[in-house]
mmCIF file with all atom_site columns, C-alpha atoms in Angstrom:
data_model
loop_
_atom_site.group_PDB
_atom_site.id
_atom_site.type_symbol
_atom_site.label_atom_id
_atom_site.label_alt_id
_atom_site.label_comp_id
_atom_site.label_asym_id
_atom_site.label_entity_id
_atom_site.label_seq_id
_atom_site.pdbx_PDB_ins_code
_atom_site.Cartn_x
_atom_site.Cartn_y
_atom_site.Cartn_z
_atom_site.occupancy
_atom_site.B_iso_or_equiv
_atom_site.pdbx_formal_charge
_atom_site.auth_seq_id
_atom_site.auth_comp_id
_atom_site.auth_asym_id
_atom_site.auth_atom_id
_atom_site.pdbx_PDB_model_num
ATOM 1   C CA . THR A 1 1   ? 42.059 -26.344 -5.336  1.00 85.00 ? 955  THR A CA 1
ATOM 2   C CA . LEU A 1 2   ? 39.968 -27.753 -2.268  1.00 86.00 ? 956  LEU A CA 1
ATOM 3   C CA . ILE A 1 3   ? 41.433 -31.218 -3.099  1.00 84.00 ? 957  ILE A CA 1
ATOM 4   C CA . LYS A 1 4   ? 45.071 -30.229 -2.867  1.00 88.00 ? 958  LYS A CA 1
ATOM 5   C CA . LYS A 1 5   ? 44.218 -28.574 0.524   1.00 90.00 ? 959  LYS A CA 1
ATOM 6   C CA . LEU A 1 6   ? 42.091 -31.521 1.818   1.00 87.00 ? 960  LEU A CA 1
ATOM 7   C CA . ILE A 1 7   ? 45.557 -33.456 1.071   1.00 83.00 ? 961  ILE A CA 1
ATOM 8   C CA . ILE A 1 8   ? 47.911 -31.126 2.381   1.00 89.00 ? 962  ILE A CA 1
ATOM 9   C CA . GLU A 1 9   ? 45.865 -30.934 5.626   1.00 89.00 ? 963  GLU A CA 1
ATOM 10  C CA . THR A 1 10  ? 45.717 -34.790 5.803   1.00 85.00 ? 964  THR A CA 1
ATOM 11  C CA . GLN A 1 11  ? 49.400 -35.088 5.118   1.00 88.00 ? 965  GLN A CA 1
ATOM 12  C CA . LYS A 1 12  ? 49.940 -33.155 8.628   1.00 91.00 ? 966  LYS A CA 1
ATOM 13  C CA . LEU A 1 13  ? 48.457 -36.014 10.328  1.00 92.00 ? 967  LEU A CA 1
ATOM 14  C CA . GLY A 1 14  ? 51.429 -37.805 9.752   1.00 88.00 ? 968  GLY A CA 1
ATOM 15  C CA . ARG A 1 15  ? 51.897 -41.698 9.210   1.00 90.00 ? 969  ARG A CA 1
ATOM 16  C CA . VAL A 1 16  ? 48.110 -42.535 8.863   1.00 89.00 ? 970  VAL A CA 1
ATOM 17  C CA . ALA A 1 17  ? 47.966 -39.626 5.877   1.00 82.00 ? 971  ALA A CA 1
ATOM 18  C CA . LYS A 1 18  ? 48.729 -43.029 3.766   1.00 86.00 ? 972  LYS A CA 1
ATOM 19  C CA . MET A 1 19  ? 45.260 -44.344 4.167   1.00 86.00 ? 973  MET A CA 1
ATOM 20  C CA . GLN A 1 20  ? 44.091 -41.131 1.728   1.00 88.00 ? 974  GLN A CA 1
ATOM 21  C CA . ILE A 1 21  ? 43.464 -41.902 -1.600  1.00 85.00 ? 975  ILE A CA 1
ATOM 22  C CA . SER A 1 22  ? 45.597 -40.320 -4.236  1.00 89.00 ? 976  SER A CA 1
ATOM 23  C CA . ALA A 1 23  ? 44.637 -37.166 -6.144  1.00 90.00 ? 977  ALA A CA 1
ATOM 24  C CA . GLU A 1 24  ? 44.472 -39.089 -9.456  1.00 93.00 ? 978  GLU A CA 1
ATOM 25  C CA . GLN A 1 25  ? 42.110 -41.489 -7.647  1.00 94.00 ? 979  GLN A CA 1
ATOM 26  C CA . ALA A 1 26  ? 40.225 -38.817 -6.487  1.00 94.00 ? 980  ALA A CA 1
ATOM 27  C CA . LYS A 1 27  ? 39.827 -37.510 -10.228 1.00 95.00 ? 981  LYS A CA 1
ATOM 28  C CA . PHE A 1 28  ? 39.043 -40.981 -11.403 1.00 97.00 ? 982  PHE A CA 1
ATOM 29  C CA . LEU A 1 29  ? 36.247 -41.423 -8.751  1.00 97.00 ? 983  LEU A CA 1
ATOM 30  C CA . GLU A 1 30  ? 34.840 -38.064 -9.908  1.00 97.00 ? 984  GLU A CA 1
ATOM 31  C CA . LEU A 1 31  ? 34.704 -38.917 -13.433 1.00 97.00 ? 985  LEU A CA 1
ATOM 32  C CA . ILE A 1 32  ? 33.417 -42.434 -13.005 1.00 97.00 ? 986  ILE A CA 1
ATOM 33  C CA . THR A 1 33  ? 30.562 -41.097 -11.071 1.00 98.00 ? 987  THR A CA 1
ATOM 34  C CA . LYS A 1 34  ? 29.895 -39.091 -13.810 1.00 98.00 ? 988  LYS A CA 1
ATOM 35  C CA . LEU A 1 35  ? 30.119 -41.693 -16.522 1.00 97.00 ? 989  LEU A CA 1
ATOM 36  C CA . ILE A 1 36  ? 27.545 -44.037 -15.065 1.00 97.00 ? 990  ILE A CA 1
ATOM 37  C CA . SER A 1 37  ? 25.204 -40.939 -13.964 1.00 98.00 ? 991  SER A CA 1
ATOM 38  C CA . ALA A 1 38  ? 25.363 -42.472 -10.373 1.00 98.00 ? 992  ALA A CA 1
ATOM 39  C CA . LYS A 1 39  ? 22.763 -41.157 -8.025  1.00 98.00 ? 993  LYS A CA 1
ATOM 40  C CA . LYS A 1 40  ? 22.999 -43.621 -5.195  1.00 98.00 ? 994  LYS A CA 1
ATOM 41  C CA . CYS A 1 41  ? 26.609 -44.167 -3.853  1.00 98.00 ? 995  CYS A CA 1
ATOM 42  C CA . LEU A 1 42  ? 28.230 -46.026 -0.821  1.00 98.00 ? 996  LEU A CA 1
ATOM 43  C CA . GLU A 1 43  ? 31.427 -45.779 0.652   1.00 98.00 ? 997  GLU A CA 1
ATOM 44  C CA . VAL A 1 44  ? 33.097 -48.108 3.231   1.00 98.00 ? 998  VAL A CA 1
ATOM 45  C CA . GLY A 1 45  ? 36.050 -46.415 4.876   1.00 96.00 ? 999  GLY A CA 1
ATOM 46  C CA . ARG A 1 46  ? 35.926 -42.210 5.016   1.00 95.00 ? 1000 ARG A CA 1
ATOM 47  C CA . PHE A 1 47  ? 38.859 -41.362 6.707   1.00 94.00 ? 1001 PHE A CA 1
ATOM 48  C CA . THR A 1 48  ? 39.358 -37.347 5.730   1.00 92.00 ? 1002 THR A CA 1
ATOM 49  C CA . GLY A 1 49  ? 36.519 -37.600 3.270   1.00 93.00 ? 1003 GLY A CA 1
ATOM 50  C CA . LEU A 1 50  ? 38.373 -37.185 0.011   1.00 95.00 ? 1004 LEU A CA 1
ATOM 51  C CA . SER A 1 51  ? 36.963 -40.041 -1.823  1.00 96.00 ? 1005 SER A CA 1
ATOM 52  C CA . SER A 1 52  ? 33.434 -39.280 -0.704  1.00 97.00 ? 1006 SER A CA 1
ATOM 53  C CA . LEU A 1 53  ? 34.172 -35.431 -1.447  1.00 97.00 ? 1007 LEU A CA 1
ATOM 54  C CA . SER A 1 54  ? 35.108 -36.593 -4.972  1.00 97.00 ? 1008 SER A CA 1
ATOM 55  C CA . ILE A 1 55  ? 31.983 -38.738 -5.415  1.00 98.00 ? 1009 ILE A CA 1
ATOM 56  C CA . ALA A 1 56  ? 29.165 -36.131 -4.167  1.00 98.00 ? 1010 ALA A CA 1
ATOM 57  C CA . ARG A 1 57  ? 31.012 -33.640 -6.613  1.00 96.00 ? 1011 ARG A CA 1
ATOM 58  C CA . SER A 1 58  ? 29.591 -35.314 -9.514  1.00 97.00 ? 1012 SER A CA 1
ATOM 59  C CA . LEU A 1 59  ? 26.555 -36.495 -8.026  1.00 98.00 ? 1013 LEU A CA 1
ATOM 60  C CA . PRO A 1 60  ? 22.741 -34.935 -9.342  1.00 97.00 ? 1014 PRO A CA 1
ATOM 61  C CA . LYS A 1 61  ? 21.052 -32.079 -6.941  1.00 95.00 ? 1015 LYS A CA 1
ATOM 62  C CA . ASN A 1 62  ? 19.135 -35.211 -5.647  1.00 96.00 ? 1016 ASN A CA 1
ATOM 63  C CA . GLY A 1 63  ? 22.097 -37.709 -5.180  1.00 98.00 ? 1017 GLY A CA 1
ATOM 64  C CA . GLN A 1 64  ? 23.489 -39.112 -2.053  1.00 98.00 ? 1018 GLN A CA 1
ATOM 65  C CA . ILE A 1 65  ? 26.588 -40.691 -0.953  1.00 98.00 ? 1019 ILE A CA 1
ATOM 66  C CA . ILE A 1 66  ? 26.420 -42.766 2.368   1.00 98.00 ? 1020 ILE A CA 1
ATOM 67  C CA . THR A 1 67  ? 29.938 -43.132 4.089   1.00 98.00 ? 1021 THR A CA 1
ATOM 68  C CA . ILE A 1 68  ? 30.683 -45.798 6.837   1.00 97.00 ? 1022 ILE A CA 1
ATOM 69  C CA . ASP A 1 69  ? 33.563 -45.780 9.258   1.00 96.00 ? 1023 ASP A CA 1
ATOM 70  C CA . ASN A 1 70  ? 34.045 -47.203 12.525  1.00 95.00 ? 1024 ASN A CA 1
ATOM 71  C CA . SER A 1 71  ? 36.153 -44.128 13.601  1.00 91.00 ? 1025 SER A CA 1
ATOM 72  C CA . ASP A 1 72  ? 34.962 -40.523 13.803  1.00 91.00 ? 1026 ASP A CA 1
ATOM 73  C CA . GLU A 1 73  ? 38.441 -39.443 14.976  1.00 91.00 ? 1027 GLU A CA 1
ATOM 74  C CA . PHE A 1 74  ? 38.879 -37.458 11.365  1.00 92.00 ? 1028 PHE A CA 1
ATOM 75  C CA . THR A 1 75  ? 35.100 -36.686 10.603  1.00 94.00 ? 1029 THR A CA 1
ATOM 76  C CA . ASP A 1 76  ? 35.471 -32.929 11.645  1.00 95.00 ? 1030 ASP A CA 1
ATOM 77  C CA . ILE A 1 77  ? 38.075 -32.515 8.795   1.00 94.00 ? 1031 ILE A CA 1
ATOM 78  C CA . ALA A 1 78  ? 36.025 -34.352 6.398   1.00 95.00 ? 1032 ALA A CA 1
ATOM 79  C CA . GLN A 1 79  ? 32.827 -32.225 7.296   1.00 96.00 ? 1033 GLN A CA 1
ATOM 80  C CA . LYS A 1 80  ? 34.639 -28.875 7.126   1.00 96.00 ? 1034 LYS A CA 1
ATOM 81  C CA . TYR A 1 81  ? 35.797 -29.603 3.127   1.00 94.00 ? 1035 TYR A CA 1
ATOM 82  C CA . TRP A 1 82  ? 32.278 -31.289 2.263   1.00 95.00 ? 1036 TRP A CA 1
ATOM 83  C CA . LYS A 1 83  ? 30.933 -27.949 3.740   1.00 96.00 ? 1037 LYS A CA 1
ATOM 84  C CA . ARG A 1 84  ? 33.578 -25.699 1.415   1.00 96.00 ? 1038 ARG A CA 1
ATOM 85  C CA . ALA A 1 85  ? 32.877 -27.875 -1.390  1.00 95.00 ? 1039 ALA A CA 1
ATOM 86  C CA . LYS A 1 86  ? 28.745 -27.088 -0.881  1.00 96.00 ? 1040 LYS A CA 1
ATOM 87  C CA . VAL A 1 87  ? 28.110 -31.046 -0.937  1.00 97.00 ? 1041 VAL A CA 1
ATOM 88  C CA . TYR A 1 88  ? 27.480 -31.535 2.393   1.00 96.00 ? 1042 TYR A CA 1
ATOM 89  C CA . LYS A 1 89  ? 23.639 -32.154 1.895   1.00 97.00 ? 1043 LYS A CA 1
ATOM 90  C CA . LYS A 1 90  ? 24.630 -35.154 -0.488  1.00 98.00 ? 1044 LYS A CA 1
ATOM 91  C CA . ILE A 1 91  ? 26.501 -36.962 2.111   1.00 98.00 ? 1045 ILE A CA 1
ATOM 92  C CA . LYS A 1 92  ? 25.038 -39.060 4.915   1.00 97.00 ? 1046 LYS A CA 1
ATOM 93  C CA . SER A 1 93  ? 27.694 -40.068 7.313   1.00 96.00 ? 1047 SER A CA 1
ATOM 94  C CA . ILE A 1 94  ? 27.697 -43.240 9.477   1.00 96.00 ? 1048 ILE A CA 1
ATOM 95  C CA . ASN A 1 95  ? 29.860 -44.107 12.537  1.00 96.00 ? 1049 ASN A CA 1
ATOM 96  C CA . GLY A 1 96  ? 29.800 -47.743 12.606  1.00 96.00 ? 1050 GLY A CA 1
ATOM 97  C CA . ASN A 1 97  ? 31.111 -51.204 12.185  1.00 96.00 ? 1051 ASN A CA 1
ATOM 98  C CA . GLY A 1 98  ? 31.117 -51.669 8.302   1.00 97.00 ? 1052 GLY A CA 1
ATOM 99  C CA . ILE A 1 99  ? 29.971 -55.437 8.167   1.00 97.00 ? 1053 ILE A CA 1
ATOM 100 C CA . ASP A 1 100 ? 27.143 -54.738 10.458  1.00 98.00 ? 1054 ASP A CA 1
ATOM 101 C CA . THR A 1 101 ? 26.155 -51.300 8.529   1.00 98.00 ? 1055 THR A CA 1
ATOM 102 C CA . LEU A 1 102 ? 26.515 -53.148 5.392   1.00 98.00 ? 1056 LEU A CA 1
ATOM 103 C CA . ASN A 1 103 ? 23.889 -55.953 6.699   1.00 98.00 ? 1057 ASN A CA 1
ATOM 104 C CA . TYR A 1 104 ? 21.824 -53.489 7.896   1.00 98.00 ? 1058 TYR A CA 1
ATOM 105 C CA . LEU A 1 105 ? 21.286 -51.442 4.654   1.00 98.00 ? 1059 LEU A CA 1
ATOM 106 C CA . ILE A 1 106 ? 20.706 -54.791 3.069   1.00 98.00 ? 1060 ILE A CA 1
ATOM 107 C CA . SER A 1 107 ? 17.862 -55.670 5.436   1.00 98.00 ? 1061 SER A CA 1
ATOM 108 C CA . LYS A 1 108 ? 16.547 -52.162 4.372   1.00 97.00 ? 1062 LYS A CA 1
ATOM 109 C CA . ASN A 1 109 ? 16.346 -53.284 0.720   1.00 97.00 ? 1063 ASN A CA 1
ATOM 110 C CA . ASN A 1 110 ? 18.899 -50.416 -0.306  1.00 97.00 ? 1064 ASN A CA 1
ATOM 111 C CA . CYS A 1 111 ? 20.577 -50.398 -3.873  1.00 98.00 ? 1065 CYS A CA 1
ATOM 112 C CA . PHE A 1 112 ? 23.306 -48.562 -5.125  1.00 98.00 ? 1066 PHE A CA 1
ATOM 113 C CA . ASP A 1 113 ? 24.659 -47.647 -8.396  1.00 98.00 ? 1067 ASP A CA 1
ATOM 114 C CA . LEU A 1 114 ? 28.653 -47.232 -6.870  1.00 98.00 ? 1068 LEU A CA 1
ATOM 115 C CA . ILE A 1 115 ? 30.070 -48.367 -4.037  1.00 98.00 ? 1069 ILE A CA 1
ATOM 116 C CA . PHE A 1 116 ? 33.732 -47.708 -3.148  1.00 98.00 ? 1070 PHE A CA 1
ATOM 117 C CA . ILE A 1 117 ? 35.528 -49.819 -0.627  1.00 98.00 ? 1071 ILE A CA 1
ATOM 118 C CA . ASP A 1 118 ? 38.762 -48.447 1.135   1.00 96.00 ? 1072 ASP A CA 1
ATOM 119 C CA . ALA A 1 119 ? 38.657 -49.841 4.447   1.00 96.00 ? 1073 ALA A CA 1
ATOM 120 C CA . ASP A 1 120 ? 40.266 -52.784 6.908   1.00 95.00 ? 1074 ASP A CA 1
ATOM 121 C CA . LYS A 1 121 ? 41.800 -54.918 4.379   1.00 95.00 ? 1075 LYS A CA 1
ATOM 122 C CA . SER A 1 122 ? 41.104 -58.215 6.226   1.00 95.00 ? 1076 SER A CA 1
ATOM 123 C CA . ASN A 1 123 ? 37.281 -57.722 6.032   1.00 97.00 ? 1077 ASN A CA 1
ATOM 124 C CA . TYR A 1 124 ? 37.532 -56.815 1.745   1.00 98.00 ? 1078 TYR A CA 1
ATOM 125 C CA . PRO A 1 125 ? 36.308 -60.402 1.250   1.00 98.00 ? 1079 PRO A CA 1
ATOM 126 C CA . LYS A 1 126 ? 33.016 -59.859 3.381   1.00 98.00 ? 1080 LYS A CA 1
ATOM 127 C CA . TYR A 1 127 ? 32.810 -56.370 1.908   1.00 98.00 ? 1081 TYR A CA 1
ATOM 128 C CA . TYR A 1 128 ? 32.775 -57.692 -1.454  1.00 98.00 ? 1082 TYR A CA 1
ATOM 129 C CA . GLU A 1 129 ? 30.035 -60.476 -0.823  1.00 98.00 ? 1083 GLU A CA 1
ATOM 130 C CA . LEU A 1 130 ? 27.905 -57.564 0.756   1.00 98.00 ? 1084 LEU A CA 1
ATOM 131 C CA . SER A 1 131 ? 28.439 -55.095 -1.671  1.00 98.00 ? 1085 SER A CA 1
ATOM 132 C CA . LEU A 1 132 ? 27.344 -57.383 -4.284  1.00 98.00 ? 1086 LEU A CA 1
ATOM 133 C CA . LYS A 1 133 ? 23.916 -57.889 -2.513  1.00 98.00 ? 1087 LYS A CA 1
ATOM 134 C CA . LEU A 1 134 ? 23.761 -53.881 -2.443  1.00 98.00 ? 1088 LEU A CA 1
ATOM 135 C CA . LEU A 1 135 ? 24.902 -53.385 -6.057  1.00 98.00 ? 1089 LEU A CA 1
ATOM 136 C CA . LYS A 1 136 ? 21.911 -52.772 -8.680  1.00 97.00 ? 1090 LYS A CA 1
ATOM 137 C CA . LYS A 1 137 ? 22.634 -54.785 -11.925 1.00 97.00 ? 1091 LYS A CA 1
ATOM 138 C CA . ASN A 1 138 ? 25.297 -52.825 -13.939 1.00 97.00 ? 1092 ASN A CA 1
ATOM 139 C CA . GLY A 1 139 ? 26.161 -51.025 -10.849 1.00 98.00 ? 1093 GLY A CA 1
ATOM 140 C CA . LEU A 1 140 ? 29.814 -50.366 -10.058 1.00 98.00 ? 1094 LEU A CA 1
ATOM 141 C CA . LEU A 1 141 ? 32.290 -51.566 -7.232  1.00 98.00 ? 1095 LEU A CA 1
ATOM 142 C CA . LEU A 1 142 ? 35.410 -49.805 -6.944  1.00 98.00 ? 1096 LEU A CA 1
ATOM 143 C CA . ILE A 1 143 ? 38.099 -51.453 -4.382  1.00 98.00 ? 1097 ILE A CA 1
ATOM 144 C CA . ASP A 1 144 ? 40.940 -49.800 -3.388  1.00 97.00 ? 1098 ASP A CA 1
ATOM 145 C CA . ASN A 1 145 ? 44.658 -51.014 -2.524  1.00 95.00 ? 1099 ASN A CA 1
ATOM 146 C CA . VAL A 1 146 ? 44.499 -54.121 -4.380  1.00 95.00 ? 1100 VAL A CA 1
ATOM 147 C CA . LEU A 1 147 ? 48.041 -54.156 -5.277  1.00 94.00 ? 1101 LEU A CA 1
ATOM 148 C CA . TRP A 1 148 ? 49.358 -53.423 -1.661  1.00 93.00 ? 1102 TRP A CA 1
ATOM 149 C CA . ASP A 1 149 ? 52.486 -52.045 -2.909  1.00 89.00 ? 1103 ASP A CA 1
ATOM 150 C CA . GLY A 1 150 ? 52.977 -54.894 -5.186  1.00 87.00 ? 1104 GLY A CA 1
ATOM 151 C CA . GLU A 1 151 ? 53.021 -57.545 -2.190  1.00 90.00 ? 1105 GLU A CA 1
ATOM 152 C CA . VAL A 1 152 ? 50.082 -59.478 -3.552  1.00 88.00 ? 1106 VAL A CA 1
ATOM 153 C CA . THR A 1 153 ? 52.306 -60.977 -5.605  1.00 84.00 ? 1107 THR A CA 1
ATOM 154 C CA . ASN A 1 154 ? 54.799 -62.326 -2.846  1.00 80.00 ? 1108 ASN A CA 1
ATOM 155 C CA . LEU A 1 155 ? 52.895 -65.302 -1.513  1.00 77.00 ? 1109 LEU A CA 1
ATOM 156 C CA . LYS A 1 156 ? 55.953 -66.707 0.221   1.00 76.00 ? 1110 LYS A CA 1
ATOM 157 C CA . ASN A 1 157 ? 57.014 -63.895 2.390   1.00 77.00 ? 1111 ASN A CA 1
ATOM 158 C CA . GLY A 1 158 ? 53.997 -61.546 2.031   1.00 77.00 ? 1112 GLY A CA 1
ATOM 159 C CA . SER A 1 159 ? 52.197 -60.287 5.113   1.00 89.00 ? 1113 SER A CA 1
ATOM 160 C CA . LYS A 1 160 ? 48.482 -61.929 5.871   1.00 91.00 ? 1114 LYS A CA 1
ATOM 161 C CA . VAL A 1 161 ? 46.851 -58.700 4.257   1.00 93.00 ? 1115 VAL A CA 1
ATOM 162 C CA . SER A 1 162 ? 48.778 -59.194 0.915   1.00 93.00 ? 1116 SER A CA 1
ATOM 163 C CA . LYS A 1 163 ? 47.484 -62.974 0.776   1.00 92.00 ? 1117 LYS A CA 1
ATOM 164 C CA . ILE A 1 164 ? 44.025 -61.982 1.673   1.00 95.00 ? 1118 ILE A CA 1
ATOM 165 C CA . LEU A 1 165 ? 44.073 -59.227 -1.222  1.00 95.00 ? 1119 LEU A CA 1
ATOM 166 C CA . HIS A 1 166 ? 45.738 -62.098 -3.530  1.00 94.00 ? 1120 HIS A CA 1
ATOM 167 C CA . LEU A 1 167 ? 42.799 -64.434 -2.852  1.00 94.00 ? 1121 LEU A CA 1
ATOM 168 C CA . LEU A 1 168 ? 40.370 -62.061 -3.233  1.00 97.00 ? 1122 LEU A CA 1
ATOM 169 C CA . ASN A 1 169 ? 41.589 -60.654 -6.890  1.00 96.00 ? 1123 ASN A CA 1
ATOM 170 C CA . LYS A 1 170 ? 41.633 -64.233 -7.607  1.00 96.00 ? 1124 LYS A CA 1
ATOM 171 C CA . LYS A 1 171 ? 38.277 -64.837 -6.608  1.00 97.00 ? 1125 LYS A CA 1
ATOM 172 C CA . ILE A 1 172 ? 36.756 -61.564 -8.387  1.00 98.00 ? 1126 ILE A CA 1
ATOM 173 C CA . ALA A 1 173 ? 38.682 -62.461 -11.768 1.00 97.00 ? 1127 ALA A CA 1
ATOM 174 C CA . ASN A 1 174 ? 36.718 -65.978 -11.594 1.00 97.00 ? 1128 ASN A CA 1
ATOM 175 C CA . ASP A 1 175 ? 33.770 -64.533 -10.525 1.00 98.00 ? 1129 ASP A CA 1
ATOM 176 C CA . LYS A 1 176 ? 31.147 -65.311 -13.183 1.00 98.00 ? 1130 LYS A CA 1
ATOM 177 C CA . ARG A 1 177 ? 28.453 -62.676 -11.564 1.00 98.00 ? 1131 ARG A CA 1
ATOM 178 C CA . VAL A 1 178 ? 30.682 -59.895 -12.382 1.00 98.00 ? 1132 VAL A CA 1
ATOM 179 C CA . ASP A 1 179 ? 33.025 -58.021 -15.049 1.00 98.00 ? 1133 ASP A CA 1
ATOM 180 C CA . PHE A 1 180 ? 36.352 -57.082 -13.655 1.00 96.00 ? 1134 PHE A CA 1
ATOM 181 C CA . VAL A 1 181 ? 39.560 -55.171 -14.354 1.00 97.00 ? 1135 VAL A CA 1
ATOM 182 C CA . LEU A 1 182 ? 42.495 -54.363 -12.263 1.00 95.00 ? 1136 LEU A CA 1
ATOM 183 C CA . LEU A 1 183 ? 43.619 -50.759 -12.605 1.00 95.00 ? 1137 LEU A CA 1
ATOM 184 C CA . PRO A 1 184 ? 47.190 -49.979 -11.866 1.00 93.00 ? 1138 PRO A CA 1
ATOM 185 C CA . LEU A 1 185 ? 46.273 -46.605 -10.455 1.00 93.00 ? 1139 LEU A CA 1
ATOM 186 C CA . ALA A 1 186 ? 48.128 -45.486 -7.467  1.00 92.00 ? 1140 ALA A CA 1
ATOM 187 C CA . ASP A 1 187 ? 48.083 -48.565 -5.295  1.00 93.00 ? 1141 ASP A CA 1
ATOM 188 C CA . GLY A 1 188 ? 45.791 -50.512 -7.375  1.00 94.00 ? 1142 GLY A CA 1
ATOM 189 C CA . ILE A 1 189 ? 42.028 -50.029 -7.874  1.00 96.00 ? 1143 ILE A CA 1
ATOM 190 C CA . SER A 1 190 ? 39.647 -52.836 -8.942  1.00 97.00 ? 1144 SER A CA 1
ATOM 191 C CA . LEU A 1 191 ? 36.769 -52.054 -11.163 1.00 97.00 ? 1145 LEU A CA 1
ATOM 192 C CA . ILE A 1 192 ? 33.946 -54.394 -11.131 1.00 98.00 ? 1146 ILE A CA 1
ATOM 193 C CA . ARG A 1 193 ? 30.828 -54.286 -12.630 1.00 98.00 ? 1147 ARG A CA 1
ATOM 194 C CA . LYS A 1 194 ? 27.695 -56.540 -11.393 1.00 98.00 ? 1148 LYS A CA 1
ATOM 195 C CA . LYS A 1 195 ? 26.144 -58.302 -14.261 1.00 97.00 ? 1149 LYS A CA 1
#
């Protein structure tokens, strides 16, 4: 399949390949997008484009996903697969700083059905707050890597990132603005519904 080919091509990049979502997560994103009949989606963190490809495949003809990344290093790989999957026209790719771009989208009164965050972990708390402003009521926010290889429970010797993710998970669990479940899929994915 196309997804398998993209995963194989990404693995050839070496160590950075671990930034890619798993095949199971790709399928999950596809199904969730269909389940909520999403039309307008947003992604923070594009890499080689597997998650945007998965979401775009489930969008209607007039659907769109805006994907943001601060690097265009792997955009050519992403675009090659988007074209092969015939979803290229549904994907608007932006190279830019995540926080700046989210603030810009807020200033233009954008509203999304589904947002997927898989970018620099240190900015996850900011991405979370900005995404809630961009999400419509009953919209879904998905956040990847929230288990951080199980490190989120290691508060004494954990890394700076694991502590950031631990505090964010705690904050979301207690956030009255949302409904939340943490799924142990791959490296953990948070499923958050805006009330």
